[in-house]
PDB file of C-alpha atoms in Angstrom:
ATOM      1  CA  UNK T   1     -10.454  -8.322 154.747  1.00 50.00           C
ATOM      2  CA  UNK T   2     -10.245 -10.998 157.188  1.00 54.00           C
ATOM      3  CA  UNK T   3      -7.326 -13.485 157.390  1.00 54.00           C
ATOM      4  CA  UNK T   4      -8.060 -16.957 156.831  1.00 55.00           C
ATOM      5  CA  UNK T   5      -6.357 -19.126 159.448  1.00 54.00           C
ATOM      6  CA  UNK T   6      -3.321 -20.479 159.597  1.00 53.00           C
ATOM      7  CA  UNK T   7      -2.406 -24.113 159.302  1.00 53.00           C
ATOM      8  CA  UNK T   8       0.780 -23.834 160.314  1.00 52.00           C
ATOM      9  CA  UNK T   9       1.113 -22.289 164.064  1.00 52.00           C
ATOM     10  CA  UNK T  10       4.180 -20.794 165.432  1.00 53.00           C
ATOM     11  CA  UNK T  11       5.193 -21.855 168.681  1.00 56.00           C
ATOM     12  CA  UNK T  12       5.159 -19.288 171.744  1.00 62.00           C
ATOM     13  CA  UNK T  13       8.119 -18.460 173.857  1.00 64.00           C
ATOM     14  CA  UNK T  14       6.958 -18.282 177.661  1.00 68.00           C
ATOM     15  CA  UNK T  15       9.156 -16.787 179.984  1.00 74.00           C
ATOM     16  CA  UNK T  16       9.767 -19.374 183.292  1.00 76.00           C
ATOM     17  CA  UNK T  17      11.252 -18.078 186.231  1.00 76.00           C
ATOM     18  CA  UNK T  18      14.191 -19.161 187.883  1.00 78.00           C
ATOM     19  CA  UNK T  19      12.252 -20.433 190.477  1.00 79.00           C
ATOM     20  CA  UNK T  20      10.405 -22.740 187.952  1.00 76.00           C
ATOM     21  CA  UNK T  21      13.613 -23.880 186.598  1.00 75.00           C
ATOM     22  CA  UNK T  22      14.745 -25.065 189.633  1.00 79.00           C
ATOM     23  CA  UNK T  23      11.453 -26.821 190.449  1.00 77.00           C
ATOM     24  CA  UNK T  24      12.541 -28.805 187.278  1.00 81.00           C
ATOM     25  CA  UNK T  25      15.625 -29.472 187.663  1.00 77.00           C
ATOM     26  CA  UNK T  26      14.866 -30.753 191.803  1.00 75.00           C
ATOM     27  CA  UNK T  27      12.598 -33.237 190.265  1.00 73.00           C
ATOM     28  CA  UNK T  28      15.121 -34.481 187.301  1.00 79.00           C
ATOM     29  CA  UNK T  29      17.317 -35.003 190.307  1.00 76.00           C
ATOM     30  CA  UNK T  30      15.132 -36.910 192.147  1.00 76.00           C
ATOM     31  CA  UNK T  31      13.266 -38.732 189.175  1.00 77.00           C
ATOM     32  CA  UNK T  32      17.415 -40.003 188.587  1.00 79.00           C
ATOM     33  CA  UNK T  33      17.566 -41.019 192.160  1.00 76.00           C
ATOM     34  CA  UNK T  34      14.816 -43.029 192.036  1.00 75.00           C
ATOM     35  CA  UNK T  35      16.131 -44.752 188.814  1.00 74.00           C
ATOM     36  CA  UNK T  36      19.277 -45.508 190.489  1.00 72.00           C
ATOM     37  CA  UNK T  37      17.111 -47.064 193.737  1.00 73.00           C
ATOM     38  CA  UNK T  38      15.578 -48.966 191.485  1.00 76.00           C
ATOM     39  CA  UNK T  39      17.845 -50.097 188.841  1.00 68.00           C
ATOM     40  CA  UNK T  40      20.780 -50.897 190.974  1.00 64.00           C
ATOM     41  CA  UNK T  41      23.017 -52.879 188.782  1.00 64.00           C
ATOM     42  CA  UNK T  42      23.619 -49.684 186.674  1.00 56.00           C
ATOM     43  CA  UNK T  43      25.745 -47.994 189.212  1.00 53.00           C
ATOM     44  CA  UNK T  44      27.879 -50.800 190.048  1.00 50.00           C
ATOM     45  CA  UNK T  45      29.040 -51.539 186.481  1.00 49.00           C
ATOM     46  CA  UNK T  46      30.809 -48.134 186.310  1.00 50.00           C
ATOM     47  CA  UNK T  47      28.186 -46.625 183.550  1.00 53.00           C
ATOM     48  CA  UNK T  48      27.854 -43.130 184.123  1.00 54.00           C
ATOM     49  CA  UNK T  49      24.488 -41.585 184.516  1.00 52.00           C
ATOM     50  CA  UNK T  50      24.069 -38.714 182.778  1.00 54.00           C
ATOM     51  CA  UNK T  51      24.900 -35.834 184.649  1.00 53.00           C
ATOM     52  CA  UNK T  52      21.600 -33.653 185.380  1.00 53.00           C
ATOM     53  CA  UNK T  53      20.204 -30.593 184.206  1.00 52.00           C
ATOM     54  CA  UNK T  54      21.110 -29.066 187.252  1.00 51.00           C
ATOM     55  CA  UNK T  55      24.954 -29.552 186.792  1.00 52.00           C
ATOM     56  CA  UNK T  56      25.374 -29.684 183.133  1.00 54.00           C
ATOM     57  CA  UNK T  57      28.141 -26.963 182.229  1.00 55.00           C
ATOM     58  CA  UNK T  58      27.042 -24.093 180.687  1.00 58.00           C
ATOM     59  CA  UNK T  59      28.275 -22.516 177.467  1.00 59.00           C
ATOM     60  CA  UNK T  60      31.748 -20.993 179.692  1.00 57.00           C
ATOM     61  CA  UNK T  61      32.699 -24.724 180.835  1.00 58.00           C
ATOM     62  CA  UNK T  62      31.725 -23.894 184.195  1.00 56.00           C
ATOM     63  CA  UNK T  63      29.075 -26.830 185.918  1.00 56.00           C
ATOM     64  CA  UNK T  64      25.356 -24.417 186.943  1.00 57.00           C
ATOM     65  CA  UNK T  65      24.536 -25.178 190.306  1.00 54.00           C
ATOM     66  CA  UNK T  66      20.494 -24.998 191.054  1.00 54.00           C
ATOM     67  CA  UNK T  67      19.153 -21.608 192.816  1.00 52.00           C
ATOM     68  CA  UNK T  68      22.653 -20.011 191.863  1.00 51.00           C
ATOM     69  CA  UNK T  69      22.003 -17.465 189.141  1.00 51.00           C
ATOM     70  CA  UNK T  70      25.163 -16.569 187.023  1.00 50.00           C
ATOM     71  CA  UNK T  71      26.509 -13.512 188.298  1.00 49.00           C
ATOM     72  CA  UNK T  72      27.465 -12.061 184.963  1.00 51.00           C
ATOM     73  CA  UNK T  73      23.847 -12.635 183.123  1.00 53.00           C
ATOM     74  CA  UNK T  74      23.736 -10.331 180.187  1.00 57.00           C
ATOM     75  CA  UNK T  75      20.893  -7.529 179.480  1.00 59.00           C
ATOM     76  CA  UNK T  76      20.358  -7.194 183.986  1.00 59.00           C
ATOM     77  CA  UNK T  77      21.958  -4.140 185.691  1.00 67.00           C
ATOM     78  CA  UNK T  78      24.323  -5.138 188.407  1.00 74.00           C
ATOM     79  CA  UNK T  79      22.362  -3.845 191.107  1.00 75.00           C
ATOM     80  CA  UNK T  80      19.458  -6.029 189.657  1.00 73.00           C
ATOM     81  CA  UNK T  81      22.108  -9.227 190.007  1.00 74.00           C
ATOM     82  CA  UNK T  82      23.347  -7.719 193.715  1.00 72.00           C
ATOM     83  CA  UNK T  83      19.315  -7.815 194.903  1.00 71.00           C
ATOM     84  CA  UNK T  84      18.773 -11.125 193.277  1.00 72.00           C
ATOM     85  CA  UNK T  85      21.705 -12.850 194.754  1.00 69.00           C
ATOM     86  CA  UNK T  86      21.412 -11.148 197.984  1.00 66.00           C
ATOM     87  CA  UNK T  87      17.238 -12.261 197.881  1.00 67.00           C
ATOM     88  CA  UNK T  88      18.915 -15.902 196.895  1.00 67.00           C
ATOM     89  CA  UNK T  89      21.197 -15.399 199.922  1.00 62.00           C
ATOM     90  CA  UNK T  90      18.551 -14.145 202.608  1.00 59.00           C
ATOM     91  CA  UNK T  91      16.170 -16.166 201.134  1.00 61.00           C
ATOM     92  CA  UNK T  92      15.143 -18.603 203.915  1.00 65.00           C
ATOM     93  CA  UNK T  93      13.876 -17.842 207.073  1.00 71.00           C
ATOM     94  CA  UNK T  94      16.477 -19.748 209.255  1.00 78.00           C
ATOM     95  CA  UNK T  95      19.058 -18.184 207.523  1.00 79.00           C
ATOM     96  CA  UNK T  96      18.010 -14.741 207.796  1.00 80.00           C
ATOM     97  CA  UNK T  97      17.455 -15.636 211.757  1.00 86.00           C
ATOM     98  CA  UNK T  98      21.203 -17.188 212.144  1.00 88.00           C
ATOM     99  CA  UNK T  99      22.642 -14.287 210.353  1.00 88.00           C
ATOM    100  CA  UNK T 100      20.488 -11.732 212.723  1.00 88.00           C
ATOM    101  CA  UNK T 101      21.897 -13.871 215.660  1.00 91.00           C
ATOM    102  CA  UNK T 102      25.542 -13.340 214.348  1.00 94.00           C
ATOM    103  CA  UNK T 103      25.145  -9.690 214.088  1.00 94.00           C
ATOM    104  CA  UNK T 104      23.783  -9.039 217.252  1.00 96.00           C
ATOM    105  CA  UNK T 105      26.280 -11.240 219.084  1.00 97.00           C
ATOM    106  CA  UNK T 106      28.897  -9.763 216.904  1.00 97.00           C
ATOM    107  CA  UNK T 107      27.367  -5.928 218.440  1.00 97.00           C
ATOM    108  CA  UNK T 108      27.337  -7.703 221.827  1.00 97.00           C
ATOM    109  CA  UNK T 109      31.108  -8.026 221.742  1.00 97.00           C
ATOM    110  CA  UNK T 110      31.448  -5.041 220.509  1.00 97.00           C
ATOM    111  CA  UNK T 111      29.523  -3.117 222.631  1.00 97.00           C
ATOM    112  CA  UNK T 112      31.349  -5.376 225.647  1.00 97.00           C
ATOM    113  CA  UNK T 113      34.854  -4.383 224.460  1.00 96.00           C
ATOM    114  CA  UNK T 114      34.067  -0.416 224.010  1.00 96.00           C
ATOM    115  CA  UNK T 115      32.754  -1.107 227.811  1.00 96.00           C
ATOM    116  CA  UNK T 116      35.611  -2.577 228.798  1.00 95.00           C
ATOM    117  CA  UNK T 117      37.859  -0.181 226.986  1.00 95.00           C
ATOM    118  CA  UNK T 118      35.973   2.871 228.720  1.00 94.00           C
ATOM    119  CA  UNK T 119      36.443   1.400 232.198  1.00 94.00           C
ATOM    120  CA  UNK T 120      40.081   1.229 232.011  1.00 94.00           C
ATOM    121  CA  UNK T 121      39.971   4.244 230.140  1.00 93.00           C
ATOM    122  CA  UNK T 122      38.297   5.858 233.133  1.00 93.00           C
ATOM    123  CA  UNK T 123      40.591   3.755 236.271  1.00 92.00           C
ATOM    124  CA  UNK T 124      43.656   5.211 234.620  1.00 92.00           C
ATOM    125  CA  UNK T 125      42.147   8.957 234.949  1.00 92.00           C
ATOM    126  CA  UNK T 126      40.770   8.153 238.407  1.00 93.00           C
ATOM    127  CA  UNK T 127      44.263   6.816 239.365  1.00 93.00           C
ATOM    128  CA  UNK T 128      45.450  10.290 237.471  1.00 94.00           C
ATOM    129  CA  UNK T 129      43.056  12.157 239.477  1.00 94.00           C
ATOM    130  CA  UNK T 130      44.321  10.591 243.177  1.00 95.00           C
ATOM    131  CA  UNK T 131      47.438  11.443 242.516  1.00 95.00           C
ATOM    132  CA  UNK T 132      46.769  15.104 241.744  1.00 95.00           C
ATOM    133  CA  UNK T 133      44.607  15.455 245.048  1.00 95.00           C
ATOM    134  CA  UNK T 134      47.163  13.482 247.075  1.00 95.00           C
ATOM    135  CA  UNK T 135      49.705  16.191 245.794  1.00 95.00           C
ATOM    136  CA  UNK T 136      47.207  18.983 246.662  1.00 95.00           C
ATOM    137  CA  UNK T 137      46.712  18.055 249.923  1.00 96.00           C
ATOM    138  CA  UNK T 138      50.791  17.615 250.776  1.00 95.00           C
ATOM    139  CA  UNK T 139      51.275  21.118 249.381  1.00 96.00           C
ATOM    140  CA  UNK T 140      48.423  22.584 251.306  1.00 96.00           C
ATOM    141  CA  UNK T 141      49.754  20.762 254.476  1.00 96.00           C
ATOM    142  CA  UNK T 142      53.390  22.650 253.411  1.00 96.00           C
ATOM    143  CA  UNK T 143      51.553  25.931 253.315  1.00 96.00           C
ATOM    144  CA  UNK T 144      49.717  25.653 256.329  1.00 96.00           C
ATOM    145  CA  UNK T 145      52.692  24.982 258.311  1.00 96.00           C
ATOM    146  CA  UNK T 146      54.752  27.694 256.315  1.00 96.00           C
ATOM    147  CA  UNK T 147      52.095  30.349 257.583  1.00 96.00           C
ATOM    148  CA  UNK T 148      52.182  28.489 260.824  1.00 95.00           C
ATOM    149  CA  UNK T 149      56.246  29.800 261.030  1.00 95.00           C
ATOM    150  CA  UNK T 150      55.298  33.078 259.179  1.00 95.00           C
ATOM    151  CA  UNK T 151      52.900  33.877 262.289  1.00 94.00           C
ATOM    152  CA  UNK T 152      55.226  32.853 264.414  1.00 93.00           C
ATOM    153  CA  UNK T 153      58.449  34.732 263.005  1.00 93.00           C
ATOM    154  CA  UNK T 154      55.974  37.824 263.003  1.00 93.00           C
ATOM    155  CA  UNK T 155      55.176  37.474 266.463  1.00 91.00           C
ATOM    156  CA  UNK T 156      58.817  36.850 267.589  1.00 90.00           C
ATOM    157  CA  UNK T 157      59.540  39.650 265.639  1.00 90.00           C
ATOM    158  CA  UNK T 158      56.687  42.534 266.965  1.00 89.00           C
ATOM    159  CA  UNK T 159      57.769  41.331 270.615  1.00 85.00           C
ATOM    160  CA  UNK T 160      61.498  42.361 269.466  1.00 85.00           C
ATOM    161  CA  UNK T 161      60.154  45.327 268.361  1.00 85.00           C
ATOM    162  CA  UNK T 162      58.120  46.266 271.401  1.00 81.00           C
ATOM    163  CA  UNK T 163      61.563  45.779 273.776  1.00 77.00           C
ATOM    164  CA  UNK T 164      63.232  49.055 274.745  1.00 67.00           C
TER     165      UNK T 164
END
């Protein structure tokens, strides 16, 4: 059996992405703009216009700001929420570029101050270091002119020795 058709159709629910959304609500925004540029008198007579899709508040009381996603969206695993605000985040291209400058001046510096820290590092072991050969070399000198006396004592003493 084949069914007859239906008069009465049942609407379809269509997913739109966020990105879609925000198309819309960037061109409510500007489609109230351009009412305001051209109807003047409306915003000097303290009416109100409506506030826009794009800041209405949400079911919380809190205003939705366009290409910000609530963070606590229900049915999307957090790490699903961490990619898509992070995507939102690094999105554009001069963004990503002035966050890649940051972070290699920021491992400029860094890499400058471990530098910095090694050469001091270093000058206080070479000063170490001078020190410990300056000593070496007085206590050599000592040595030298202790053997110096032994030789001589050792001499003076064999001639005493050879006397009758």
């Amino acid at each position: 059996m084949s069914r007859p058709p239906s008069t009465h159709t049942t609407p379809q629910s269509h997913r739109i992405s966020d990105r879609d959304l925000t198309e819309i609500q960037l061109h409510s925004v500007d489609s109230i703009n351009d009412l305001h540029r051209m109807h003047p008198e409306h915003g000097h007579r303290g009416i109100r216009p409506p506030l826009s899709p794009a800041h209405s508040p949400t079911s919380n009381g809190n205003p939705c700001f366009p290409g910000r996603t609530d963070v606590n969206q229900p049915g999307q695993p957090i790490s699903a929420k961490l990619q898509k605000h992070l995507g939102e985040t690094w999105g554009s291209g001069s963004s990503r570029v002035y966050i890649a400058a940051c972070g290699l001046i920021a491992f400029l510096l860094l890499m400058l101050f471990v530098t910095v820290y090694f050469l001091v590092q270093q000058g206080g072991a070479m000063r170490t270091l001078t020190e410990a050969v300056r000593e070496k070399q007085d206590v050599s000198m000592e040595i030298s002119k202790l053997i110096q006396e032994l030789q001589a004592l050792r001499h003076n003493l064999t001639a005493l020795r050879d006397r009758p």
